[in-house]
XYZ file of C-alpha atoms in Angstrom:
249
model
C 8.917 0.833 -18.546
C 6.895 3.816 -19.737
C 8.147 7.240 -18.660
C 5.707 9.096 -16.426
C 3.144 6.275 -16.345
C 1.793 5.298 -12.906
C 0.890 1.626 -12.491
C -1.784 1.270 -9.812
C -1.405 -2.091 -8.057
C -4.792 -3.468 -6.947
C -5.269 -6.987 -5.532
C -8.896 -8.105 -5.412
C -10.821 -10.836 -3.633
C -14.625 -10.783 -3.314
C -14.868 -7.000 -3.542
C -18.016 -6.594 -5.626
C -19.574 -4.125 -3.168
C -16.666 -1.685 -3.188
C -14.455 -2.188 -6.262
C -16.474 0.214 -8.447
C -15.857 3.146 -6.093
C -12.176 2.233 -5.884
C -11.855 2.241 -9.680
C -13.746 5.504 -9.955
C -11.412 7.165 -7.459
C -8.542 6.339 -9.830
C -10.448 7.496 -12.889
C -11.107 10.799 -11.093
C -7.387 11.544 -10.704
C -6.247 14.933 -12.015
C -3.079 13.114 -13.171
C -4.401 10.942 -15.976
C -1.314 9.054 -17.171
C -1.992 5.833 -15.292
C -2.870 2.182 -15.713
C -4.727 0.160 -13.113
C -3.572 -3.451 -12.827
C -6.301 -5.379 -11.002
C -5.410 -8.967 -10.116
C -8.311 -11.155 -9.038
C -7.268 -13.819 -6.518
C -10.086 -16.161 -7.616
C -13.070 -14.208 -6.341
C -16.353 -16.089 -6.021
C -18.641 -13.058 -6.173
C -19.555 -10.682 -9.003
C -16.436 -8.521 -8.728
C -14.869 -9.883 -11.907
C -17.913 -8.911 -13.966
C -17.845 -5.378 -12.562
C -14.142 -4.945 -13.313
C -14.663 -6.397 -16.777
C -17.259 -3.742 -17.544
C -14.952 -0.942 -16.436
C -12.023 -2.452 -18.374
C -14.116 -2.655 -21.535
C -14.952 1.038 -21.252
C -11.473 2.204 -20.184
C -8.397 0.588 -21.756
C -6.197 1.821 -18.912
C -7.821 -0.749 -16.620
C -6.206 -4.180 -16.937
C -7.819 -7.257 -15.399
C -5.806 -10.389 -14.563
C -6.982 -13.464 -12.663
C -5.092 -16.174 -10.783
C -5.951 -19.795 -11.503
C -5.861 -20.590 -7.768
C -6.085 -18.514 -4.600
C -2.605 -17.306 -3.601
C -3.093 -14.578 -0.989
C -2.583 -10.835 -1.043
C 1.246 -10.834 -1.162
C 1.487 -12.961 -4.296
C -1.461 -11.134 -5.820
C 0.322 -7.793 -5.419
C 3.478 -9.367 -6.849
C 1.574 -10.588 -9.911
C 0.404 -7.022 -10.505
C 3.945 -5.684 -10.002
C 5.314 -8.179 -12.518
C 2.780 -6.972 -15.090
C 3.184 -3.244 -14.387
C 4.407 -1.098 -17.269
C 4.865 2.243 -15.544
C 7.849 4.180 -14.259
C 5.955 4.617 -11.018
C 3.979 2.106 -8.976
C 1.278 3.026 -6.476
C -0.783 0.740 -4.255
C -4.552 0.766 -3.804
C -6.504 -2.158 -2.377
C -9.943 -2.972 -3.764
C -11.875 -1.322 -0.910
C -9.794 1.841 -0.426
C -10.082 5.273 -2.060
C -7.892 8.109 -3.314
C -8.559 11.831 -3.313
C -8.663 13.234 -6.879
C -5.356 15.124 -6.593
C -3.356 12.362 -4.871
C -1.130 11.316 -7.763
C -0.626 14.838 -9.066
C 0.491 16.162 -5.683
C 2.712 13.217 -4.833
C 4.493 13.158 -8.180
C 5.124 16.912 -7.979
C 6.458 16.448 -4.436
C 8.755 13.628 -5.565
C 10.223 15.758 -8.338
C 10.765 18.699 -5.984
C 12.432 16.522 -3.348
C 14.280 14.230 -5.737
C 12.544 11.378 -3.924
C 12.047 7.835 -5.185
C 9.722 6.789 -2.309
C 6.757 8.921 -1.253
C 3.871 8.397 1.168
C 1.157 10.584 2.676
C -1.482 10.805 5.406
C -4.829 9.055 5.115
C -8.256 9.158 6.710
C -9.777 6.013 8.208
C -13.322 5.200 7.110
C -15.781 2.428 7.924
C -17.546 -0.003 5.619
C -20.262 2.606 5.052
C -17.711 5.123 3.785
C -18.184 7.444 6.744
C -15.264 8.679 8.828
C -14.186 6.322 11.602
C -12.893 9.316 13.529
C -9.222 8.695 12.857
C -6.620 10.236 10.599
C -3.220 8.615 10.155
C -0.738 11.454 10.009
C 2.806 10.699 8.894
C 6.350 11.864 9.688
C 8.330 13.900 7.107
C 10.762 11.078 6.383
C 11.896 7.619 7.387
C 15.157 5.739 6.858
C 15.727 2.040 7.549
C 16.667 2.401 11.206
C 13.720 4.665 11.930
C 11.210 2.421 10.178
C 12.372 -0.583 12.214
C 10.716 1.118 15.198
C 7.282 0.653 13.605
C 5.488 0.949 10.291
C 4.146 4.483 9.798
C 3.771 4.187 6.021
C 0.203 3.326 4.895
C 0.338 1.050 1.859
C -2.438 2.832 -0.053
C -0.450 6.093 0.055
C 2.861 4.840 -1.346
C 4.302 5.849 -4.729
C 7.638 4.363 -5.853
C 9.882 5.372 -8.756
C 11.114 2.224 -10.495
C 13.928 4.126 -12.186
C 15.582 4.282 -8.781
C 14.009 1.267 -7.057
C 14.295 -1.789 -9.267
C 13.487 -4.641 -6.890
C 9.975 -4.118 -5.526
C 8.666 -7.337 -4.041
C 6.147 -8.223 -1.337
C 7.335 -11.011 1.006
C 4.858 -13.862 1.405
C 3.877 -13.197 5.018
C 1.529 -10.933 7.017
C 2.526 -7.241 7.126
C 4.045 -7.807 3.686
C 4.006 -4.090 2.898
C 6.090 -3.325 6.003
C 8.590 -5.973 4.974
C 8.765 -4.542 1.457
C 9.349 -0.980 2.717
C 12.146 -2.212 4.997
C 13.809 -4.081 2.127
C 13.748 -0.925 -0.001
C 15.051 1.400 2.723
C 17.735 -1.114 3.683
C 19.456 -0.256 0.395
C 20.042 3.313 1.615
C 16.927 4.950 0.189
C 14.974 7.406 2.356
C 11.168 7.582 2.187
C 9.594 11.051 2.240
C 6.140 11.851 3.583
C 3.483 14.436 2.817
C 1.435 15.120 5.923
C -1.650 15.782 3.816
C -4.704 13.518 3.659
C -4.861 12.245 0.087
C -6.390 8.784 0.618
C -9.056 6.918 2.591
C -8.341 3.588 4.237
C -11.377 1.390 4.882
C -11.366 -0.741 8.019
C -13.289 -3.981 8.354
C -14.960 -5.538 11.367
C -13.439 -8.040 13.736
C -11.881 -8.251 17.179
C -9.744 -5.213 17.891
C -7.793 -6.959 20.664
C -7.261 -10.024 18.493
C -6.019 -7.897 15.633
C -3.582 -6.055 17.925
C -2.124 -9.331 19.167
C -1.837 -10.684 15.644
C -0.177 -7.473 14.444
C 2.381 -7.713 17.251
C 3.241 -11.289 16.273
C 3.514 -10.341 12.612
C 5.828 -7.444 13.464
C 8.055 -9.755 15.500
C 8.178 -12.187 12.569
C 9.217 -9.337 10.268
C 12.162 -8.543 12.564
C 13.311 -12.115 13.101
C 12.417 -14.029 9.949
C 12.106 -11.486 7.159
C 14.788 -8.971 8.196
C 16.982 -11.488 10.001
C 17.648 -9.296 13.028
C 19.352 -10.748 16.105
C 17.437 -11.287 19.327
C 18.713 -8.158 21.085
C 18.096 -5.891 18.079
C 14.647 -7.426 17.582
C 13.736 -6.832 21.222
C 14.850 -3.202 21.027
C 12.850 -2.592 17.862
C 9.839 -4.418 19.272
C 9.968 -2.242 22.380
C 9.778 0.878 20.202
C 6.888 -0.707 18.290
C 4.932 -1.405 21.488
C 5.464 2.123 22.820
C 4.307 3.572 19.504
C 1.221 1.351 19.467
C 0.282 2.436 22.992
C 0.721 6.113 22.112
C -1.563 5.733 19.093
C -4.275 4.197 21.250
C -4.088 6.635 24.126
């Protein structure tokens, strides 16, 4: 583990149209002590060639490729297993960071003595234009509070591996939520910066269908991944539903 190094965890699958901008948003960071671990989950487009060109020009970019398609959870875990840094940060192959994201979050973590940091993000469309939404975040979350709903955007998270040794994505939908719960369950508190330092890109699809799927995935997190009893799961799910309704209206 290299002191002060940030390992950027980037899973990739058929991202040739957007991966260059994602890489460039990391290269533009004011904090330059980073490595970007890009794991290709057997893309069939030209993304691997694009990443290869960037990796050849910048030794901090590391390209790995699965032999068979394994899904986003295992792809993130492959990157985590190959990370060399004290810190890990997450950035999917279509999302973007503001240039001062890492610098500001690392300074905040040192000031707060925090091992888990997250921040606000702006939602953008496939064309890169604002989708009219900003995901603001609360100042902190412990395990009990986070059970009421995931308010921690994956692309904003920075973790200190000196204090959090076991970082693992469960192999199920909403894997990031499950991972955050596992970390906070150990007694760690996550601290938020309510400043927009990242841009989350949304894709097309049925909004209503996605909402229903997200609800099912959240229930599965409570029952299967966290092992909560029926009554506790129902209470947490009720908080989740209320929060989802408030976000929409």
